[in-house]
Amino acid sequence: MQARDVHEWHLLAPLPYTPRGRWLLLVNPMNLFETVSRLGHEQVVFFQHRESALRCVIAIHSTVLGPALGGLRMWPYANEADAVRDVLRHSKDMTYKAAIAGLDVGGAKGILIGNPETDKNEALFRSLGRFIHSLGGRYIASEDVGTSSDDMELIRLETPHVVGVPEANGGSGDPSRATALGTLHGIRACLEFKYGHADLRRVSFAVQGAGQVGYHLVKLLRAAGSKVFVTDIAEDRIEHLVDECGAEAVPMSQIYDVEATVFSPCALSAIINEDTVPRLRCEIVAGGANNQLESEELGTELERRGILYAPDYAINAGGLMNSTLELHGYTEARADRRVARIHDIITRILRLGAQEKIPTWQAAKQLAELRLTAISQTKLPYLASASPPRTF
Ligand code: NAD
């Protein structure tokens, strides 16, 4: 086996961290096709362009519902294995998010290997835009961690297959306000389901993260009269919210112990884990962060403890709803109307969970898969007049 092959096996290894594990991988390597087929991806594309230092992976998980849309994440990954794992996992999540949100897009994700602080330039994004264009609209890019609407604007110079360009240039801009608004609609649905009212003045919140989503959410909650405890690594962000709207600051390590009606994760992934679940003093977990559950079993454990969990990819779909409107003609009023649907989406999930006696994460998955199956079946049989012309 040549050095290059060793590197590729390493890239696809599930846990190549011990010398023993690494050796085992060499003799029993995991195969990329096998991984991709197990996760159900349609296509994974590697783009490189030496002159602009472009290294990008785009994973298209599903185009059953329409062209696959997903954020382009720019991150200085420690190794390529982490980058590939991230892109495969997040692209599948996007399929479920679009499906549960009732959108006409499929799921994808792109990762750009590099440091967003130092490695960005026009050539990089234009070169990426040209590669995205070569996919013929199967992939639509949007902003994500490490990229901004200005970067999407550079991609737009080379391809129309991008959303999230600045509002000033006819786009939908930063999606985080819509994500926070959608989260608020989902929180109201949870309150109605659990207490029979959605009076935000009668409930309290512990919000983890005062970044883009957390900031907007705390402001909305305070405007509605809720008591809000908030934490962040960045002290200036907390101080800002304390001064601006009277939220109460909590040390980072104590946010799980706060006695509040709702714990709202708006910062990190996997914060519902074996260490944090026993500490939670809330009755509802409902927040904007992605991948809140370290494992699905922990969603079941929340249920067992009487804590209502609003599945993250359903409650935080407001940003995606906002961006996809750009494909049909964006206005903020249209976006807000669309985002308001999250109330009914969450209600439907909670009702199905109660009816079938299954945890809410499972109810959401079931509803998303039901829609994907139903729509994939509409593609059969071949209907000449409804299908694009075929060339051979
Ligand atoms: P952001 O980077 O603007 O904010 C995250 C905040 O969390 C930062 O202020 C950071 O300092 C803080 N933070 C980091 N570690 C922390 C810790 N241990 N304890 C407390 N705070 C901590 O990101 P964002 O855009 O607000 O996104 C927040 C979450 O929501 C992410 O999981 C993201 O994937 C998800 N999300 C965002 C959107 C969107 O529209 N921005 C849409 C869907 C999902």
Tab-separated table of C-alpha atoms and ligand atoms in Angstrom:
chain	number	residue	atom	x	y	z
A	1	MET	CA	0.000	0.000	0.000
A	2	GLN	CA	1.423	3.375	-0.962
A	3	ALA	CA	1.680	6.412	1.291
A	4	ARG	CA	-1.154	8.113	-0.590
A	5	ASP	CA	-3.479	5.154	0.039
A	6	VAL	CA	-2.617	5.171	3.731
A	7	HIS	CA	-3.647	8.799	3.834
A	8	GLU	CA	-6.947	8.068	2.127
A	9	TRP	CA	-7.785	5.227	4.475
A	10	HIS	CA	-6.947	7.497	7.359
A	11	LEU	CA	-9.334	10.040	5.886
A	12	LEU	CA	-12.230	7.640	6.106
A	13	ALA	CA	-11.447	5.977	9.383
A	14	PRO	CA	-14.077	6.180	12.098
A	15	LEU	CA	-11.601	6.534	14.981
A	16	PRO	CA	-8.026	6.524	13.738
A	17	TYR	CA	-6.575	7.762	17.000
A	18	THR	CA	-4.593	4.898	18.493
A	19	PRO	CA	-1.591	3.310	16.812
A	20	ARG	CA	-3.428	-0.001	17.014
A	21	GLY	CA	-6.586	1.435	15.493
A	22	ARG	CA	-4.561	2.998	12.760
A	23	TRP	CA	-2.900	-0.282	11.892
A	24	LEU	CA	-6.237	-2.072	11.869
A	25	LEU	CA	-7.510	0.516	9.458
A	26	LEU	CA	-4.696	-0.228	7.095
A	27	VAL	CA	-5.578	-3.900	6.962
A	28	ASN	CA	-9.328	-3.432	7.199
A	29	PRO	CA	-10.028	-0.019	5.721
A	30	MET	CA	-13.423	1.589	5.599
A	31	ASN	CA	-14.456	2.277	2.075
A	32	LEU	CA	-15.745	5.690	0.988
A	33	PHE	CA	-18.452	4.205	-1.240
A	34	GLU	CA	-19.577	2.025	1.641
A	35	THR	CA	-19.766	5.014	4.014
A	36	VAL	CA	-21.581	7.165	1.509
A	37	SER	CA	-24.011	4.420	0.591
A	38	ARG	CA	-24.718	3.655	4.277
A	39	LEU	CA	-25.565	7.306	4.927
A	40	GLY	CA	-27.518	7.417	1.669
A	41	HIS	CA	-25.632	10.202	-0.130
A	42	GLU	CA	-26.156	10.721	-3.834
A	43	GLN	CA	-22.869	12.436	-4.589
A	44	VAL	CA	-19.709	13.640	-2.863
A	45	VAL	CA	-17.456	15.982	-4.801
A	46	PHE	CA	-13.894	17.059	-4.025
A	47	PHE	CA	-12.807	20.343	-5.603
A	48	GLN	CA	-9.238	21.609	-5.578
A	49	HIS	CA	-7.650	24.552	-7.326
A	50	ARG	CA	-3.998	25.006	-6.482
A	51	GLU	CA	-3.727	28.614	-7.698
A	52	SER	CA	-6.454	29.906	-5.362
A	53	ALA	CA	-5.650	27.373	-2.595
A	54	LEU	CA	-9.181	25.979	-2.861
A	55	ARG	CA	-9.852	22.712	-1.033
A	56	CYS	CA	-13.545	22.014	-0.825
A	57	VAL	CA	-15.803	18.998	-0.338
A	58	ILE	CA	-19.472	19.155	-1.257
A	59	ALA	CA	-21.775	16.360	-0.166
A	60	ILE	CA	-25.188	16.108	-1.790
A	61	HIS	CA	-27.262	13.858	0.410
A	62	SER	CA	-30.633	13.996	-1.333
A	63	THR	CA	-32.326	15.772	-4.211
A	64	VAL	CA	-35.671	14.024	-3.722
A	65	LEU	CA	-37.406	17.271	-2.754
A	66	GLY	CA	-35.461	19.547	-5.099
A	67	PRO	CA	-31.965	20.951	-5.637
A	68	ALA	CA	-29.790	20.227	-2.615
A	69	LEU	CA	-29.165	23.309	-0.507
A	70	GLY	CA	-26.702	23.599	2.337
A	71	GLY	CA	-24.310	25.907	4.115
A	72	LEU	CA	-20.705	26.283	3.125
A	73	ARG	CA	-18.642	25.965	6.259
A	74	MET	CA	-15.090	27.351	6.318
A	75	TRP	CA	-12.945	25.882	9.072
A	76	PRO	CA	-9.250	25.101	9.672
A	77	TYR	CA	-9.905	21.372	10.187
A	78	ALA	CA	-7.167	19.592	12.121
A	79	ASN	CA	-7.278	16.795	9.560
A	80	GLU	CA	-9.174	15.843	6.437
A	81	ALA	CA	-10.999	13.021	8.206
A	82	ASP	CA	-12.784	15.524	10.447
A	83	ALA	CA	-13.716	17.612	7.425
A	84	VAL	CA	-15.203	14.666	5.540
A	85	ARG	CA	-17.079	13.389	8.588
A	86	ASP	CA	-18.555	16.832	9.151
A	87	VAL	CA	-19.712	17.271	5.580
A	88	LEU	CA	-21.290	13.809	5.391
A	89	ARG	CA	-23.147	14.141	8.700
A	90	HIS	CA	-24.380	17.712	8.220
A	91	SER	CA	-25.578	17.127	4.658
A	92	LYS	CA	-27.835	14.307	5.850
A	93	ASP	CA	-29.177	16.563	8.617
A	94	MET	CA	-30.056	19.159	5.971
A	95	THR	CA	-32.232	16.638	4.114
A	96	TYR	CA	-34.260	16.065	7.274
A	97	LYS	CA	-34.446	19.773	8.065
A	98	ALA	CA	-35.784	20.656	4.608
A	99	ALA	CA	-38.203	17.715	4.701
A	100	ILE	CA	-39.718	18.550	8.086
A	101	ALA	CA	-39.887	22.240	7.139
A	102	GLY	CA	-41.990	21.428	4.059
A	103	LEU	CA	-39.447	23.007	1.688
A	104	ASP	CA	-38.810	22.164	-1.953
A	105	VAL	CA	-35.055	21.688	-1.544
A	106	GLY	CA	-32.893	18.697	-0.783
A	107	GLY	CA	-30.016	18.354	1.665
A	108	ALA	CA	-26.347	19.143	1.110
A	109	LYS	CA	-23.349	20.673	2.816
A	110	GLY	CA	-20.061	22.133	1.685
A	111	ILE	CA	-16.858	22.500	3.613
A	112	LEU	CA	-14.007	24.729	2.695
A	113	ILE	CA	-10.746	23.797	4.405
A	114	GLY	CA	-9.077	26.992	5.604
A	115	ASN	CA	-8.992	29.664	8.239
A	116	PRO	CA	-11.843	32.150	7.795
A	117	GLU	CA	-9.805	34.837	9.569
A	118	THR	CA	-6.787	34.688	7.256
A	119	ASP	CA	-7.464	32.612	4.137
A	120	LYS	CA	-10.392	34.379	2.481
A	121	ASN	CA	-9.988	36.223	-0.808
A	122	GLU	CA	-11.949	36.945	-3.977
A	123	ALA	CA	-10.126	34.344	-6.088
A	124	LEU	CA	-10.946	31.577	-3.608
A	125	PHE	CA	-14.701	32.218	-3.657
A	126	ARG	CA	-14.885	32.869	-7.394
A	127	SER	CA	-12.989	29.695	-8.106
A	128	LEU	CA	-15.391	27.851	-5.789
A	129	GLY	CA	-18.336	29.526	-7.547
A	130	ARG	CA	-17.161	28.142	-10.898
A	131	PHE	CA	-16.958	24.627	-9.504
A	132	ILE	CA	-20.427	24.973	-7.928
A	133	HIS	CA	-21.732	26.101	-11.308
A	134	SER	CA	-20.362	22.917	-12.881
A	135	LEU	CA	-22.844	20.942	-10.748
A	136	GLY	CA	-25.611	22.463	-12.869
A	137	GLY	CA	-27.842	23.533	-9.970
A	138	ARG	CA	-27.813	20.219	-8.107
A	139	TYR	CA	-26.120	22.092	-5.223
A	140	ILE	CA	-27.093	25.547	-3.949
A	141	ALA	CA	-24.640	27.189	-1.559
A	142	SER	CA	-25.514	29.341	1.447
A	143	GLU	CA	-23.574	30.843	4.330
A	144	ASP	CA	-22.569	28.894	7.403
A	145	VAL	CA	-19.981	28.947	10.180
A	146	GLY	CA	-16.959	30.837	8.863
A	147	THR	CA	-18.634	32.277	5.756
A	148	SER	CA	-20.758	35.388	5.326
A	149	SER	CA	-23.236	36.942	2.950
A	150	ASP	CA	-20.340	38.911	1.413
A	151	ASP	CA	-18.660	35.610	0.514
A	152	MET	CA	-21.927	34.416	-1.076
A	153	GLU	CA	-21.892	37.605	-3.126
A	154	LEU	CA	-18.489	36.629	-4.564
A	155	ILE	CA	-19.786	33.149	-5.421
A	156	ARG	CA	-22.787	34.803	-7.122
A	157	LEU	CA	-20.348	36.464	-9.573
A	158	GLU	CA	-19.752	33.004	-11.049
A	159	THR	CA	-23.023	31.151	-10.518
A	160	PRO	CA	-26.685	31.799	-9.727
A	161	HIS	CA	-26.695	28.664	-7.543
A	162	VAL	CA	-26.176	30.461	-4.237
A	163	VAL	CA	-28.472	32.111	-1.677
A	164	GLY	CA	-27.887	34.350	1.317
A	165	VAL	CA	-26.377	37.271	-0.587
A	166	PRO	CA	-26.771	40.651	1.167
A	167	GLU	CA	-30.252	42.138	1.328
A	168	ALA	CA	-28.951	45.330	-0.278
A	169	ASN	CA	-28.252	43.261	-3.407
A	170	GLY	CA	-31.620	41.573	-3.533
A	171	GLY	CA	-30.802	38.605	-1.332
A	172	SER	CA	-32.083	37.363	2.013
A	173	GLY	CA	-28.969	38.349	3.987
A	174	ASP	CA	-28.118	36.965	7.420
A	175	PRO	CA	-30.581	34.168	8.338
A	176	SER	CA	-30.102	34.314	12.126
A	177	ARG	CA	-32.988	36.704	12.826
A	178	ALA	CA	-35.328	34.261	11.059
A	179	THR	CA	-33.807	31.329	12.956
A	180	ALA	CA	-34.488	33.081	16.270
A	181	LEU	CA	-38.010	34.030	15.218
A	182	GLY	CA	-38.757	30.439	14.190
A	183	THR	CA	-37.378	29.194	17.490
A	184	LEU	CA	-39.757	31.523	19.289
A	185	HIS	CA	-42.721	30.116	17.303
A	186	GLY	CA	-41.584	26.608	18.234
A	187	ILE	CA	-41.256	27.572	21.897
A	188	ARG	CA	-44.839	28.875	21.887
A	189	ALA	CA	-45.993	25.538	20.447
A	190	CYS	CA	-44.161	23.677	23.237
A	191	LEU	CA	-45.723	25.874	25.927
A	192	GLU	CA	-49.221	25.388	24.504
A	193	PHE	CA	-48.706	21.657	24.317
A	194	LYS	CA	-47.367	21.348	27.848
A	195	TYR	CA	-49.290	24.020	29.756
A	196	GLY	CA	-52.199	24.969	27.495
A	197	HIS	CA	-50.990	28.579	27.157
A	198	ALA	CA	-48.189	30.490	25.432
A	199	ASP	CA	-47.973	33.436	27.797
A	200	LEU	CA	-44.282	34.240	27.749
A	201	ARG	CA	-44.616	36.489	30.807
A	202	ARG	CA	-45.335	33.412	32.930
A	203	VAL	CA	-42.249	31.445	31.948
A	204	SER	CA	-38.479	31.801	32.290
A	205	PHE	CA	-35.559	30.881	30.034
A	206	ALA	CA	-31.929	29.808	30.346
A	207	VAL	CA	-30.279	30.682	27.045
A	208	GLN	CA	-26.852	29.228	26.223
A	209	GLY	CA	-25.071	31.474	23.706
A	210	ALA	CA	-25.512	35.138	22.893
A	211	GLY	CA	-24.217	34.968	19.326
A	212	GLN	CA	-26.272	35.707	16.232
A	213	VAL	CA	-29.236	33.454	17.073
A	214	GLY	CA	-29.041	33.778	20.875
A	215	TYR	CA	-28.888	37.556	20.704
A	216	HIS	CA	-32.062	37.848	18.596
A	217	LEU	CA	-33.868	35.215	20.661
A	218	VAL	CA	-33.089	36.870	23.999
A	219	LYS	CA	-34.309	40.195	22.635
A	220	LEU	CA	-37.560	38.636	21.398
A	221	LEU	CA	-38.138	36.875	24.717
A	222	ARG	CA	-37.452	39.990	26.756
A	223	ALA	CA	-39.735	42.034	24.509
A	224	ALA	CA	-42.484	39.484	25.218
A	225	GLY	CA	-41.941	39.906	28.983
A	226	SER	CA	-40.055	36.691	29.869
A	227	LYS	CA	-37.393	36.399	32.540
A	228	VAL	CA	-34.192	35.420	30.742
A	229	PHE	CA	-30.892	34.062	32.084
A	230	VAL	CA	-28.119	34.063	29.504
A	231	THR	CA	-24.526	32.911	29.233
A	232	ASP	CA	-21.697	33.075	26.685
A	233	ILE	CA	-17.925	32.657	26.558
A	234	ALA	CA	-17.728	36.218	25.276
A	235	GLU	CA	-18.437	38.495	28.206
A	236	ASP	CA	-19.000	41.570	26.050
A	237	ARG	CA	-21.936	39.812	24.345
A	238	ILE	CA	-23.552	39.115	27.710
A	239	GLU	CA	-22.984	42.628	28.964
A	240	HIS	CA	-24.553	43.958	25.802
A	241	LEU	CA	-27.728	41.930	26.364
A	242	VAL	CA	-27.855	42.759	30.065
A	243	ASP	CA	-27.620	46.490	29.283
A	244	GLU	CA	-29.828	46.442	26.212
A	245	CYS	CA	-32.767	44.408	27.429
A	246	GLY	CA	-32.327	43.450	31.082
A	247	ALA	CA	-31.378	39.779	30.709
A	248	GLU	CA	-29.606	38.240	33.719
A	249	ALA	CA	-26.034	36.981	33.266
A	250	VAL	CA	-25.130	33.464	34.425
A	251	PRO	CA	-21.604	31.928	34.568
A	252	MET	CA	-21.039	29.547	31.672
A	253	SER	CA	-20.609	26.446	33.818
A	254	GLN	CA	-23.928	27.030	35.631
A	255	ILE	CA	-26.350	27.402	32.748
A	256	TYR	CA	-27.536	23.765	32.991
A	257	ASP	CA	-28.390	24.173	36.687
A	258	VAL	CA	-30.578	27.225	36.257
A	259	GLU	CA	-34.145	26.668	37.379
A	260	ALA	CA	-36.040	27.948	34.356
A	261	THR	CA	-39.038	26.671	32.419
A	262	VAL	CA	-37.100	26.392	29.152
A	263	PHE	CA	-33.439	25.602	28.504
A	264	SER	CA	-32.590	27.080	25.124
A	265	PRO	CA	-29.295	25.905	23.575
A	266	CYS	CA	-28.078	28.503	21.065
A	267	ALA	CA	-24.345	27.844	20.975
A	268	LEU	CA	-22.876	24.372	20.775
A	269	SER	CA	-23.628	20.886	19.489
A	270	ALA	CA	-23.948	17.805	21.729
A	271	ILE	CA	-24.738	19.805	24.872
A	272	ILE	CA	-27.485	17.352	25.822
A	273	ASN	CA	-25.205	14.583	27.041
A	274	GLU	CA	-24.731	12.205	29.964
A	275	ASP	CA	-23.090	14.910	32.083
A	276	THR	CA	-25.667	17.628	31.483
A	277	VAL	CA	-28.985	15.741	31.469
A	278	PRO	CA	-28.974	14.962	35.229
A	279	ARG	CA	-28.286	18.647	35.928
A	280	LEU	CA	-31.177	20.098	33.925
A	281	ARG	CA	-33.814	21.875	36.037
A	282	CYS	CA	-36.006	22.847	33.087
A	283	GLU	CA	-39.248	21.362	31.764
A	284	ILE	CA	-38.614	22.056	28.082
A	285	VAL	CA	-35.493	22.023	25.871
A	286	ALA	CA	-36.067	24.257	22.863
A	287	GLY	CA	-33.304	26.205	21.172
A	288	GLY	CA	-31.642	27.191	17.909
A	289	ALA	CA	-28.407	25.163	18.107
A	290	ASN	CA	-27.799	22.294	15.690
A	291	ASN	CA	-27.247	18.678	16.828
A	292	GLN	CA	-28.129	19.331	20.460
A	293	LEU	CA	-28.419	15.642	21.389
A	294	GLU	CA	-25.158	13.790	21.746
A	295	SER	CA	-27.156	10.677	20.845
A	296	GLU	CA	-30.797	9.904	20.081
A	297	GLU	CA	-30.983	7.873	23.306
A	298	LEU	CA	-30.509	11.091	25.246
A	299	GLY	CA	-33.627	12.457	23.581
A	300	THR	CA	-35.447	9.423	24.928
A	301	GLU	CA	-33.900	10.037	28.350
A	302	LEU	CA	-35.228	13.622	28.372
A	303	GLU	CA	-38.691	12.252	27.638
A	304	ARG	CA	-38.327	9.743	30.490
A	305	ARG	CA	-37.497	12.594	32.850
A	306	GLY	CA	-40.599	14.513	31.772
A	307	ILE	CA	-38.622	17.129	29.803
A	308	LEU	CA	-40.216	18.064	26.496
A	309	TYR	CA	-37.647	18.223	23.690
A	310	ALA	CA	-38.312	20.269	20.539
A	311	PRO	CA	-36.233	18.518	17.815
A	312	ASP	CA	-33.471	20.952	16.880
A	313	TYR	CA	-33.619	20.678	13.109
A	314	ALA	CA	-37.353	21.405	13.146
A	315	ILE	CA	-37.347	24.342	15.560
A	316	ASN	CA	-34.273	26.002	14.013
A	317	ALA	CA	-35.417	25.690	10.375
A	318	GLY	CA	-36.320	29.405	10.194
A	319	GLY	CA	-32.945	30.358	8.708
A	320	LEU	CA	-33.303	27.753	5.962
A	321	MET	CA	-36.882	28.873	5.257
A	322	ASN	CA	-35.601	32.436	4.980
A	323	SER	CA	-32.755	31.572	2.572
A	324	THR	CA	-34.810	29.327	0.294
A	325	LEU	CA	-37.284	32.154	-0.320
A	326	GLU	CA	-34.494	33.790	-2.295
A	327	LEU	CA	-35.139	31.148	-4.963
A	328	HIS	CA	-38.738	32.357	-5.319
A	329	GLY	CA	-38.516	36.097	-4.559
A	330	TYR	CA	-37.529	37.279	-1.115
A	331	THR	CA	-39.258	39.812	1.079
A	332	GLU	CA	-38.976	39.944	4.855
A	333	ALA	CA	-42.766	39.814	5.222
A	334	ARG	CA	-42.972	36.627	3.126
A	335	ALA	CA	-40.108	35.131	5.111
A	336	ASP	CA	-41.794	35.898	8.433
A	337	ARG	CA	-45.038	34.295	7.270
A	338	ARG	CA	-43.171	31.191	6.186
A	339	VAL	CA	-41.180	31.024	9.433
A	340	ALA	CA	-44.426	31.206	11.454
A	341	ARG	CA	-45.215	27.692	10.140
A	342	ILE	CA	-42.728	26.328	12.665
A	343	HIS	CA	-45.443	26.631	15.305
A	344	ASP	CA	-47.594	24.060	13.481
A	345	ILE	CA	-44.641	21.861	12.551
A	346	ILE	CA	-43.600	21.539	16.196
A	347	THR	CA	-47.201	20.987	17.305
A	348	ARG	CA	-47.550	18.170	14.778
A	349	ILE	CA	-44.366	16.508	16.024
A	350	LEU	CA	-45.397	16.773	19.681
A	351	ARG	CA	-48.880	15.402	18.962
A	352	LEU	CA	-47.531	12.474	16.975
A	353	GLY	CA	-45.084	11.698	19.778
A	354	ALA	CA	-47.883	11.688	22.355
A	355	GLN	CA	-50.241	9.717	20.144
A	356	GLU	CA	-47.719	7.029	19.221
A	357	LYS	CA	-45.985	7.107	22.621
A	358	ILE	CA	-42.622	7.749	20.984
A	359	PRO	CA	-40.008	10.388	21.857
A	360	THR	CA	-40.207	13.625	19.921
A	361	TRP	CA	-36.899	13.047	18.081
A	362	GLN	CA	-38.414	9.860	16.686
A	363	ALA	CA	-41.700	11.541	15.762
A	364	ALA	CA	-39.816	14.234	13.815
A	365	LYS	CA	-37.723	11.639	12.006
A	366	GLN	CA	-40.849	9.664	11.124
A	367	LEU	CA	-42.609	12.715	9.671
A	368	ALA	CA	-39.561	13.762	7.646
A	369	GLU	CA	-39.062	10.252	6.256
A	370	LEU	CA	-42.749	9.928	5.437
A	371	ARG	CA	-42.559	13.040	3.279
A	372	LEU	CA	-39.306	11.948	1.590
A	373	THR	CA	-40.781	8.562	0.728
A	374	ALA	CA	-44.049	10.039	-0.537
A	375	ILE	CA	-42.306	12.568	-2.775
A	376	SER	CA	-39.768	10.078	-4.109
A	377	GLN	CA	-42.700	7.889	-5.184
A	378	THR	CA	-44.195	10.739	-7.240
A	379	LYS	CA	-41.123	10.532	-9.525
A	380	LEU	CA	-42.454	7.215	-10.844
A	381	PRO	CA	-43.624	6.346	-13.407
A	382	TYR	CA	-41.757	8.215	-16.139
A	383	LEU	CA	-44.156	10.854	-17.480
A	384	ALA	CA	-42.858	12.205	-20.757
A	385	SER	CA	-44.627	15.570	-20.600
A	386	ALA	CA	-43.619	16.222	-16.979
A	387	SER	CA	-39.987	15.266	-17.383
A	388	PRO	CA	-37.147	17.383	-18.779
A	389	PRO	CA	-36.056	16.424	-22.303
A	390	ARG	CA	-33.550	13.592	-22.284
A	391	THR	CA	-30.515	13.549	-24.510
A	392	PHE	CA	-28.418	10.528	-25.264
B	1	NAD	P1	-22.552	32.340	16.683
B	1	NAD	O1	-21.154	31.870	16.484
B	1	NAD	O2	-22.926	33.695	16.241
B	1	NAD	O3	-22.948	32.225	18.229
B	1	NAD	C1	-22.553	31.199	19.063
B	1	NAD	C2	-22.274	31.829	20.425
B	1	NAD	O4	-22.018	30.788	21.346
B	1	NAD	C3	-21.051	32.736	20.424
B	1	NAD	O5	-21.412	33.984	20.992
B	1	NAD	C4	-20.040	31.989	21.290
B	1	NAD	O6	-19.193	32.848	22.029
B	1	NAD	C5	-20.970	31.209	22.203
B	1	NAD	N1	-20.378	30.057	22.838
B	1	NAD	C6	-19.455	29.208	22.367
B	1	NAD	N2	-19.165	28.267	23.277
B	1	NAD	C7	-19.961	28.506	24.327
B	1	NAD	C8	-20.146	27.874	25.588
B	1	NAD	N3	-19.433	26.809	25.947
B	1	NAD	N4	-21.071	28.375	26.444
B	1	NAD	C9	-21.775	29.472	26.109
B	1	NAD	N5	-21.644	30.122	24.931
B	1	NAD	C10	-20.737	29.644	24.060
B	1	NAD	O7	-23.467	31.225	16.003
B	1	NAD	P2	-25.021	31.331	15.651
B	1	NAD	O8	-25.156	31.651	14.220
B	1	NAD	O9	-25.706	32.150	16.662
B	1	NAD	O10	-25.450	29.811	15.802
B	1	NAD	C11	-25.671	29.247	17.084
B	1	NAD	C12	-26.132	27.809	16.912
B	1	NAD	O11	-27.321	27.793	16.133
B	1	NAD	C13	-25.143	26.906	16.175
B	1	NAD	O12	-25.286	25.593	16.673
B	1	NAD	C14	-25.648	26.960	14.751
B	1	NAD	O13	-25.237	25.825	14.013
B	1	NAD	C15	-27.144	26.969	14.994
B	1	NAD	N6	-27.923	27.514	13.889
B	1	NAD	C16	-27.726	28.788	13.472
B	1	NAD	C17	-28.498	29.288	12.441
B	1	NAD	C18	-28.350	30.714	11.972
B	1	NAD	O14	-29.230	31.196	11.252
B	1	NAD	N7	-27.306	31.426	12.367
B	1	NAD	C19	-29.469	28.483	11.819
B	1	NAD	C20	-29.671	27.177	12.288
B	1	NAD	C21	-28.887	26.701	13.328
